[in-house]
Structure formats: C-alpha cells, structure tokens
Coordinates of C-alpha atoms in Angstrom, one line a residue:
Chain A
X1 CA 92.1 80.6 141.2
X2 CA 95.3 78.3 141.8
X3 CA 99.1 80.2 141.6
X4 CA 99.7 79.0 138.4
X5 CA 96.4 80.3 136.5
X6 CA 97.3 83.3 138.3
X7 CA 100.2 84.1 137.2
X8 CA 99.0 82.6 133.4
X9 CA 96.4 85.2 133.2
X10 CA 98.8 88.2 134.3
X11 CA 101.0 87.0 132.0
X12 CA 98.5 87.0 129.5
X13 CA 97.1 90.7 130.3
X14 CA 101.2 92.2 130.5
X15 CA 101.4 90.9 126.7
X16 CA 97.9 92.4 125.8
X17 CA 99.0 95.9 127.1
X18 CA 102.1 95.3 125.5
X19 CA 100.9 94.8 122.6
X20 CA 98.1 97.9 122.6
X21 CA 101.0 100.1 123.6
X22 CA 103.2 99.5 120.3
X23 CA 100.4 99.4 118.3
X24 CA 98.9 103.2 119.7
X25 CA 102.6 104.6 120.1
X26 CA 104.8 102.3 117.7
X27 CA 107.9 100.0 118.9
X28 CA 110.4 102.3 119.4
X29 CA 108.2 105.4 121.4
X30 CA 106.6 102.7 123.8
X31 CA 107.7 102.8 127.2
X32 CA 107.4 100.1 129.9
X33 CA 105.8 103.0 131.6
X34 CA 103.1 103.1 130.0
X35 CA 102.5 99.3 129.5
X36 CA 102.4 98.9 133.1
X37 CA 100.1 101.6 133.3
X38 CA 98.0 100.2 130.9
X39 CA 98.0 96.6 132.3
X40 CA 97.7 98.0 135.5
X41 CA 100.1 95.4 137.1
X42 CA 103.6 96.2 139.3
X43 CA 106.9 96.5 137.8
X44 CA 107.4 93.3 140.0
X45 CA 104.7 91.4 138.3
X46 CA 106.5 92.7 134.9
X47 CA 109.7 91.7 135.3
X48 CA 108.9 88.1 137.2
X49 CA 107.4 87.5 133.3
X50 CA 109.6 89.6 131.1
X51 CA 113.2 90.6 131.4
X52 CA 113.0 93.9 128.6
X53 CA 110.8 95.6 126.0
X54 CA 112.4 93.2 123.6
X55 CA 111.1 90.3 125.8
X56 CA 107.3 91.7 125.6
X57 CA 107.6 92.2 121.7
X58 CA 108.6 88.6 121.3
X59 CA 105.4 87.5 123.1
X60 CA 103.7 89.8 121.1
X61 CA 104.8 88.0 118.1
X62 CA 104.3 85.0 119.4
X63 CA 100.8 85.5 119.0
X64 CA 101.2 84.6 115.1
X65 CA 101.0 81.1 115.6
X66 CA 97.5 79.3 114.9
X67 CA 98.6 75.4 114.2
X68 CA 95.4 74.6 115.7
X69 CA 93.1 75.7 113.1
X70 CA 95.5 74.9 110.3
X71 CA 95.0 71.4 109.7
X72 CA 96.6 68.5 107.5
X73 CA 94.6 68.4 104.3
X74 CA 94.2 66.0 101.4
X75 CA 96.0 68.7 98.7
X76 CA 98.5 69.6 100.8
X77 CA 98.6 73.1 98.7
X78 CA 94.9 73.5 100.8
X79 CA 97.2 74.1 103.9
X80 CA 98.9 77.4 101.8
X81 CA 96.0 78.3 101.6
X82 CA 94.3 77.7 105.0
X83 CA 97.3 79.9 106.9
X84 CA 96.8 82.6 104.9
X85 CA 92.7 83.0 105.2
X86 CA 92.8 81.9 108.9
X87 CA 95.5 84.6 109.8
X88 CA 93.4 87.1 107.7
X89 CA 90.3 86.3 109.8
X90 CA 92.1 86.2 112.7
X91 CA 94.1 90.2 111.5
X92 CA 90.2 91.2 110.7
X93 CA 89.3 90.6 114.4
X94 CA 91.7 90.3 116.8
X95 CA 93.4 93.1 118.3
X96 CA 96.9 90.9 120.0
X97 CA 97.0 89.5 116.4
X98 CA 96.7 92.5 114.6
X99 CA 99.5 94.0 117.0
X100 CA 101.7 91.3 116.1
X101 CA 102.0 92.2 112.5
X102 CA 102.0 95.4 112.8
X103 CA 105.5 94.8 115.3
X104 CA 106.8 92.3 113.1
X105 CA 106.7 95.3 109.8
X106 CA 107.0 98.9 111.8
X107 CA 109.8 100.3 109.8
X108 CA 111.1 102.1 113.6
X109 CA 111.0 99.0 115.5
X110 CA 114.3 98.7 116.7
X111 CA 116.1 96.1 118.4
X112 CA 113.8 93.5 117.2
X113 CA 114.8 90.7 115.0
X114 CA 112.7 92.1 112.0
X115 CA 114.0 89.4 109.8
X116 CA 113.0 86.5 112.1
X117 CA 109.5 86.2 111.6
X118 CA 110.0 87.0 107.2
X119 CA 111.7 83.6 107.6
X120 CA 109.5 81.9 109.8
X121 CA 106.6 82.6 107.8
X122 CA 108.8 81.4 104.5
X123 CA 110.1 78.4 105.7
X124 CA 106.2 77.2 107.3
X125 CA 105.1 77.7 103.3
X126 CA 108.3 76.2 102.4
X127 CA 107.6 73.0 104.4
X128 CA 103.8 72.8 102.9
X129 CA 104.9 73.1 99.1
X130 CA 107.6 70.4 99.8
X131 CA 104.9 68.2 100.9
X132 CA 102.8 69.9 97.9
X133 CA 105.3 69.2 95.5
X134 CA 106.1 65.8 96.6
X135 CA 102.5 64.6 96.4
X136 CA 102.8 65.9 92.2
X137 CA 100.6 69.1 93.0
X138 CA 103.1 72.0 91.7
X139 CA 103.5 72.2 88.1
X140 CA 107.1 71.4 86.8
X141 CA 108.8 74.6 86.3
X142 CA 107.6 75.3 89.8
X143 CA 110.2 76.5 92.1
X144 CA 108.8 76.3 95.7
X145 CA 111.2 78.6 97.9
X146 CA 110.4 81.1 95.2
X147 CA 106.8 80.7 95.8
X148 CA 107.3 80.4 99.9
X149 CA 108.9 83.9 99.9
X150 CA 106.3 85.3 97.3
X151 CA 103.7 84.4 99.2
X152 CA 105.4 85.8 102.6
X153 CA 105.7 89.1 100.8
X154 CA 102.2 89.5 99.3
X155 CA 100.4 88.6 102.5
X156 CA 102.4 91.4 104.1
X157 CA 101.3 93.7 101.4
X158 CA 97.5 92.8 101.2
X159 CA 97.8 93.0 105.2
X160 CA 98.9 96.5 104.6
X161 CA 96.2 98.1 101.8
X162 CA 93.8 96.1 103.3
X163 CA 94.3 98.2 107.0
X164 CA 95.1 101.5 105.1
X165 CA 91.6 100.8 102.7
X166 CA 89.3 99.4 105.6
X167 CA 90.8 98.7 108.7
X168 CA 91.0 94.8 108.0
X169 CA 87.4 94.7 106.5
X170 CA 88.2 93.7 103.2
X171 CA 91.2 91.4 104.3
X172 CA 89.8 87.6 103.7
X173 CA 88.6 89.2 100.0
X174 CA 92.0 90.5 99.2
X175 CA 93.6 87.3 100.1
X176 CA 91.4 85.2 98.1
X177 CA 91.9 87.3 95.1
X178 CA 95.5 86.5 95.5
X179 CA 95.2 82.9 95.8
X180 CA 93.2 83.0 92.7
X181 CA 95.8 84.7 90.8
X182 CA 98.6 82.3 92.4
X183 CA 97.8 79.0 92.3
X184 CA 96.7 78.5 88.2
X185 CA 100.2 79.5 88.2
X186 CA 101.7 76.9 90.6
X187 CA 98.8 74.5 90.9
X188 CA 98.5 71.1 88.4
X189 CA 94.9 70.8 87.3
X190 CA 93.9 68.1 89.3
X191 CA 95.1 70.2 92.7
X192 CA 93.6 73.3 91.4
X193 CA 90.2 71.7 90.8
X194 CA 90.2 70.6 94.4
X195 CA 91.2 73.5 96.5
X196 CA 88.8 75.4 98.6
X197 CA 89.9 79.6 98.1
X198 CA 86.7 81.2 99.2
X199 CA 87.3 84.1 101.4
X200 CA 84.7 82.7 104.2
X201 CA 87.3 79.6 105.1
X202 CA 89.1 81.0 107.3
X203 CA 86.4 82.1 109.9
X204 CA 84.7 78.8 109.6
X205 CA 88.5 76.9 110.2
X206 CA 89.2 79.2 113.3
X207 CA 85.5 78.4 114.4
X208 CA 85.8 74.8 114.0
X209 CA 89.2 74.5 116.0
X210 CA 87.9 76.8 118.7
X211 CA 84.9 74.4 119.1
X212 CA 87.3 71.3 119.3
X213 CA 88.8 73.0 122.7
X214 CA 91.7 72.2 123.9
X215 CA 95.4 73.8 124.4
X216 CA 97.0 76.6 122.4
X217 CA 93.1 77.2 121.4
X218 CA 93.0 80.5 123.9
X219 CA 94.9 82.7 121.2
X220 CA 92.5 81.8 118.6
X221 CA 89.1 83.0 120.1
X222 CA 88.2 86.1 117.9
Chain B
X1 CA 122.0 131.1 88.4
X2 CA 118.9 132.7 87.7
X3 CA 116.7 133.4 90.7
X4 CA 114.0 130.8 89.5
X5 CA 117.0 128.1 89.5
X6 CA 118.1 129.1 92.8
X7 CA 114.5 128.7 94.1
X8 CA 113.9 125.1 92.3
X9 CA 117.3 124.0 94.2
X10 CA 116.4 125.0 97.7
X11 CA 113.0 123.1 97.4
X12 CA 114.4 120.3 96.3
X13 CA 116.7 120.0 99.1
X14 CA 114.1 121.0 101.5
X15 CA 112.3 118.2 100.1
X16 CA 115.0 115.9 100.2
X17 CA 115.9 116.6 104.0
X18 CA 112.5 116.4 104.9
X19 CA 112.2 112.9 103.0
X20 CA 115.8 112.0 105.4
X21 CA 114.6 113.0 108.2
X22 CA 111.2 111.5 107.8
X23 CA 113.3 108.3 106.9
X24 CA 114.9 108.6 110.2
X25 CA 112.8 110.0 112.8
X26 CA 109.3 108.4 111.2
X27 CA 106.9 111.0 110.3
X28 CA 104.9 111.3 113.4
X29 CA 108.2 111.8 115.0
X30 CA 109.8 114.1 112.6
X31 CA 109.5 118.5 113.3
X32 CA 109.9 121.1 111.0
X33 CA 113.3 122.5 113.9
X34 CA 114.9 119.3 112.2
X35 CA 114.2 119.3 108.6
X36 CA 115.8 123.2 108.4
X37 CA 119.0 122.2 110.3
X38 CA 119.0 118.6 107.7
X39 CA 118.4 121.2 105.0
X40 CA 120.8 124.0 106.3
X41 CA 117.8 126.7 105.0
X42 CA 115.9 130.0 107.2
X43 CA 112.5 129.0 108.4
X44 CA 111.8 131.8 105.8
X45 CA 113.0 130.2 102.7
X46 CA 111.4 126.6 104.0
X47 CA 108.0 128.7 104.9
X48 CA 108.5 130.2 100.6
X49 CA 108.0 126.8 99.2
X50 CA 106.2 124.8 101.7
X51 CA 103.3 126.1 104.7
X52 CA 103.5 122.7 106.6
X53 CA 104.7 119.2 107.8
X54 CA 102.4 118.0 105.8
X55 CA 102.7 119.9 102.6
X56 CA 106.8 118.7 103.1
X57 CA 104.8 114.9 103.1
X58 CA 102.9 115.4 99.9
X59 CA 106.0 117.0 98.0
X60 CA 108.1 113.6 99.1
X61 CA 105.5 111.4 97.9
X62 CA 105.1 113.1 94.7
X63 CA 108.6 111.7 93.7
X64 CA 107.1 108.4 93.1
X65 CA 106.2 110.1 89.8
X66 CA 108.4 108.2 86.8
X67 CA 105.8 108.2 83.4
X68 CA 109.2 109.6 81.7
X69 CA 110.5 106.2 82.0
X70 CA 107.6 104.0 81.7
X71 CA 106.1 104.6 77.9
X72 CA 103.5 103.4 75.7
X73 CA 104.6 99.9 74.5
X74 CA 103.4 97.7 71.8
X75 CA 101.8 94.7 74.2
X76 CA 99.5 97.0 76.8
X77 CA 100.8 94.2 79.7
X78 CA 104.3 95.0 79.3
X79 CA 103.9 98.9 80.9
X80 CA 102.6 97.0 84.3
X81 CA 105.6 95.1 84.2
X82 CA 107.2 98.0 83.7
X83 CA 105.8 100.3 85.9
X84 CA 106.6 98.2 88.7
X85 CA 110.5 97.5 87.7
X86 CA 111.3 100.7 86.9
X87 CA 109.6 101.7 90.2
X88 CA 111.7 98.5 92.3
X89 CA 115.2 99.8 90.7
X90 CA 114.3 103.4 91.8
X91 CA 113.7 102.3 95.1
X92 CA 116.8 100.5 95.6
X93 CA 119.1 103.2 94.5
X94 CA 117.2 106.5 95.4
X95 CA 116.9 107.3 99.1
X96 CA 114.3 110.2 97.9
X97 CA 111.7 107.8 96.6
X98 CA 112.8 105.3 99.5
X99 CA 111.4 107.7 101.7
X100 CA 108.6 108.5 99.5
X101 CA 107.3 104.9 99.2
X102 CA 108.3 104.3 103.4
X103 CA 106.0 107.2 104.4
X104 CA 103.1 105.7 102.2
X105 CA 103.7 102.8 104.3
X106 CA 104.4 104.2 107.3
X107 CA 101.8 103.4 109.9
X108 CA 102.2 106.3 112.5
X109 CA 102.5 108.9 109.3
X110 CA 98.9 110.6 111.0
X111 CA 97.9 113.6 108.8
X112 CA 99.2 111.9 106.2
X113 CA 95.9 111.0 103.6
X114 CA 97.6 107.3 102.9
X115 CA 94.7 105.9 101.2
X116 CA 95.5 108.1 98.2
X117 CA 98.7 106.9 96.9
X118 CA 96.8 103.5 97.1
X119 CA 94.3 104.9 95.3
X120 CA 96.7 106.6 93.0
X121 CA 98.4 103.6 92.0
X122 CA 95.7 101.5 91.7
X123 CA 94.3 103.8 89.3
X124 CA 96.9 103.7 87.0
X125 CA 97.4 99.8 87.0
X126 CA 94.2 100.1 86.5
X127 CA 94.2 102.1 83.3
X128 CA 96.5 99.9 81.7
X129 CA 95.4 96.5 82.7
X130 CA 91.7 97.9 80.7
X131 CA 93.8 98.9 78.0
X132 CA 95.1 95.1 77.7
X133 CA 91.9 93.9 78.2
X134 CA 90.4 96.5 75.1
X135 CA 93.9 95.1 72.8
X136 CA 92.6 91.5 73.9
X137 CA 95.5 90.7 75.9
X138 CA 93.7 89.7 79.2
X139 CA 92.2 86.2 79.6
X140 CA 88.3 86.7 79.8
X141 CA 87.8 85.9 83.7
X142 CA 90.2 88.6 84.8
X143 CA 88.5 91.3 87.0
X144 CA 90.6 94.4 85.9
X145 CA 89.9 96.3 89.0
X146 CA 90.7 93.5 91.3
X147 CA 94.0 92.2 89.6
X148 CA 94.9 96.4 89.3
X149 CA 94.5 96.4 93.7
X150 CA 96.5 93.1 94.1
X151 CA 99.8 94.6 92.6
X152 CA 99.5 97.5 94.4
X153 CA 98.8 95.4 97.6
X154 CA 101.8 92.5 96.4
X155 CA 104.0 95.7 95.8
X156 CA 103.9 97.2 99.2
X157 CA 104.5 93.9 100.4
X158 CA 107.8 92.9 98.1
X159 CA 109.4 96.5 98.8
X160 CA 108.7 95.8 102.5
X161 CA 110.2 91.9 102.7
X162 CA 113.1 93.2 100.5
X163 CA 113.8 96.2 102.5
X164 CA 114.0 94.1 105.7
X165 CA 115.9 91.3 104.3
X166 CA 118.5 92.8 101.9
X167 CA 117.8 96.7 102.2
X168 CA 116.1 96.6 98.7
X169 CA 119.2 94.6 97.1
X170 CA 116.9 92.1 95.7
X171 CA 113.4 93.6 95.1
X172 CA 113.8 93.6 91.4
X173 CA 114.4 89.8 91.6
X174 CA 111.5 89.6 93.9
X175 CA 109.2 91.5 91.6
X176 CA 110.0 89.5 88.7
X177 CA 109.4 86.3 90.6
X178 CA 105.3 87.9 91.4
X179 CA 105.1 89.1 87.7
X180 CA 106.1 85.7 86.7
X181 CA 103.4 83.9 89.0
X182 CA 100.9 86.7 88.0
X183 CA 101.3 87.0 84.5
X184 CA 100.4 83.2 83.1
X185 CA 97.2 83.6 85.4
X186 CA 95.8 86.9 83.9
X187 CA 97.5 86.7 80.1
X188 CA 96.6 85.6 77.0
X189 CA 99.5 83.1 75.5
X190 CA 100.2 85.6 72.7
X191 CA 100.6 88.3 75.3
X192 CA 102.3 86.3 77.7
X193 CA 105.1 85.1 75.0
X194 CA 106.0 89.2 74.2
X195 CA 106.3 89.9 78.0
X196 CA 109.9 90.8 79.3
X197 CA 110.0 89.8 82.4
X198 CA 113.6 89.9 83.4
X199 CA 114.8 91.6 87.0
X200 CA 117.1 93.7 85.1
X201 CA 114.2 96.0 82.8
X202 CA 114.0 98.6 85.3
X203 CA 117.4 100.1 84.7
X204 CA 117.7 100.0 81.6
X205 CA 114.2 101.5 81.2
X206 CA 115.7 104.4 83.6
X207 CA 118.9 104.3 81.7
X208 CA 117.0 105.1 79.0
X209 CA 114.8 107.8 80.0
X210 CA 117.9 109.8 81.6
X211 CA 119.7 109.8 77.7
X212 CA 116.5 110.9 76.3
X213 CA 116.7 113.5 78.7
X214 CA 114.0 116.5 79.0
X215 CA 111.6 117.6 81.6
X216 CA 111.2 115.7 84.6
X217 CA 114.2 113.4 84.3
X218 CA 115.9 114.7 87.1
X219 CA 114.2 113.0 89.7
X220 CA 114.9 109.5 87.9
X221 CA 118.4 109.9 88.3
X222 CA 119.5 107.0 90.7

C-alpha cells in the first residue's frame, strides 16, 4: 500500500472512532483518550491528522456532504428533494453519517460552531429554490429563504422522532410525508406533477452514484 | 403558610433546580448531590416528594402541560395552531419548560422513556386534527395520523434550529412560517380563511389564560 493511501486510510479510521466516541459518550464527555483507544492508532498518528477534539468533530461533520448522489434535475425543486431522501437513506444506515448529525444537534457540544452547519444546510436549499424559482416552479407568494430554513429545521426534527421512534427505520417515510405536505404549498402545478417524493429514491440515488465510481463516492457506501 | 403550601413550594423548586441543572450538566450527567445544593433543600425533603433521578425527569417534563391556555375554538384547525404557539412563546420565556422540552430531546437522557412525550404529543395533535376532519375542515387525502407525527417531528426540529441560532428569539416566527406551508396543504379553503396564523397568538393566548386565572395557571406564567 503506497504512503499516501496509508496515511488516507488512518486518517479515515481516526474520524470513524471519532465519530463512535461522541456518539456513545456525547461531544463534550469524549476524550481523545478514548478515541485513540478505540482507533487503536498512536497519539503521533492523531496529531499528524488532527490538531484538537474540535479538529476531529469538523471531520466528523464533514461527513454530511453527498454532491455525488445529488444530481442536477429537470425540476430543479427534484434536487430539494433528492438531499433530503438521500441523507435519510444515508442517516438509516450509516453509522459516520448518523454521528455527524447527532454532533451537529447535541445540545452539550461545546466548542463547536453549532450554527455552522444550520446555515450550510439553508443556504444549499437556498441555492436550489433560487434556481427553482427562477425556472417559474415556486408559486408567487413563495418566499424561498423562508422555505430553505423551514426545511433545515423539519429535517432536523423528523431526524430526531424518527431515531427516538425506530432508530432511523422509519426515516425515508417520515421525510416523504413531509415533502408531501410542503411542496402543494410551494410547488406550481406543473412542477408538482413532475416531482418524484417516494420514500425509496434516495437508496436507489445513493446506489446509482456509488455504481458510477469515482472520487468523493467512498463516504457514500452504505 | 399552611403546611400543604409549604410542601407545594419546595417541590416546585426541587423541580425547577433539577430542570437547571439538567439544563446544564445534561441529564446523563446530572446527580441528585447537585440538584439539593441548586435547590438549597435536605436529601430528606427532596426524598418527600420525589424517590429518584428519574421521578425528578418525569415531574420536569410534565410542565409541558398548557390545556389552560389552549381551548376549544370554533374552527377545530385553529387549537393545532394553537397548541404549538402557545407552546413556542412558553419556551422562549420559561427556562422550566426549556428544560422540559431539551430533556425530551436530549439524546444521552438514558432512563429517560423519550418515546412517550412523542407519543404524548402526537396523540393530542392527533385528537384534534380527527376532530377537524369530523367538522369537515380537513381536505379528503389527509392521513390524520401522519400529518398529527409530522408536527410533532417539524416541532422538535424548529425549537432546536431556533434554540441554536437565536436562543429561541425567533421560534414563534419560525412556527408560523411551517403552519403557513402546512396549513394550505391539509385545509379546506373555508377552514384555511378562519385560521390565525400570526407569530404573535401564543402570548396573547397565555396572556389570556393567566387573567382568567384558576388551577394550573401558575406554570404558564412566563
């Protein structure tokens, strides 16, 4: 195995055991300690990768993104859509993912930029009912940072009952219900007629990019 | 003050350190040691009203009660609305229920049962949503039980985003803007054009309850 893969995959484990550490003890109890007991790697392979706990939590939380199976669409309000069922699949089975969302909302998780991600999330939704909006998709009185932020704070919420209720089982079906609430409210008729909200979409979009191969593709394997 | 006075006042302020400190520490974290010095009480007079952590747990989350404030109102819709904006102006002036609705929420609160105040709350969106639907209020697709689970779930979700990004100074606005993108998708036009919908119906609706006066006002107080 060359250097660099190497020092890719330890990488790759430190941020696993990371990421199993916060989610076992919570942000603020978890001790370096333990993660390097867990990833069973030096302190010296630690700190080459990560200067602090902070350090591992934003790689942690890096873990949210999943451009690669969230794809330009024809209704551009389909792409709303997509990030929301493909990060529910993703939540349902995959542990570093499920971490990172449970970091980016522990109430005790201090010294982490708890706002960052809120507004990441918002202005990614913001950008696709721009493009939504310009293509004459959102009804008139629609008001589309309104909607970003709404949207943010629901999925946070159905993220929540849906762990509490079944431990992610019932994720993808809470999330379509949602959609199917939200978007006779935003969505003209013609855009509405054409969107796909079944709860099975996001596996089958998270299948289809992992089956196209290529980079940023590792973090999506389920 | 009578003796039964005297004993009503030390268990609320037991429960209303243990809700602080449970705030603070996180549940998992929290110990009765702490709660008596928050409380300034004997172990005795905190082992009177309540025989552990997490009979101090159940006693916070019972002050998410507030029927006193929500009543019966001509259009059936109009109490969901309701119960949510009264609930969204307690939380943003009431550390008590703060704490309440946090250790719902909170994700290391083990021993906790935190499927019920899910369940609890879904129930009685539920009861009312089938009361809308018997008053022909409800458009004829909506699934009562799954629309009664989503503002649960979108609640949770809007207290949390608010909490992080202006420490619950705009949830009302934030719930209004969800009631306004669920309403037109689940209402009939005649129910939808008698809705109030405005950010500011939550404290008036306290406001109200508090002149009224009567049985369990006190914990409306903000």
């Amino acid at each position: 195995m060359a250097k660099q893969d190497r020092a890719v995959r330890t990488r790759r484990r430190i941020t696993e055991a990371a990421a199993e550490v916060f989610e076992r003890e919570g942000y603020q109890a978890a001790t370096i300690t333990e993660i390097l007991r867990t990833a069973g790697v030096t302190k010296g392979a630690l700190y080459f990768h990560f200067q602090s706990k902070e350090d591992l939590a934003q790689a942690v939380l890096h873990e949210q993104r999943q451009e690669e199976a969230v794809r330009p669409q024809e209704v551009r309000l389909q792409e709303l859509v997509d990030g929301g069922l493909v990060l529910a699949h993703r939540l349902a089975g995959q542990p570093l993912v499920r971490a990172s969302i449970r970091l980016t909302l522990d109430p005790y998780a201090q010294g982490v930029d708890r706002r960052a991600p809120f507004r990441q999330w918002t202005e990614r939704n913001l950008k696709v009912l721009l493009a939504a909006e310009a293509a004459g998709e959102l009804l008139p009185h629609v008001d589309p940072a309104a909607t970003a932020e709404l949207c943010v704070a629901s999925f946070a919420g159905l993220q929540f009952m849906s762990q509490v209720m079944s431990d992610y089982g019932d994720l993808s079906e809470r999330l379509s219900v949602f959609q199917h609430h939200l978007m006779p409210s935003i969505a003209t008729p013609y855009a509405l007629a054409h969107l796909d909200l079944s709860p099975e979409r996001g596996r089958r979009l998270v299948a289809e990019a992992v089956d196209r191969g290529g980079e940023g593709i590792e973090g999506l394997r389920v």
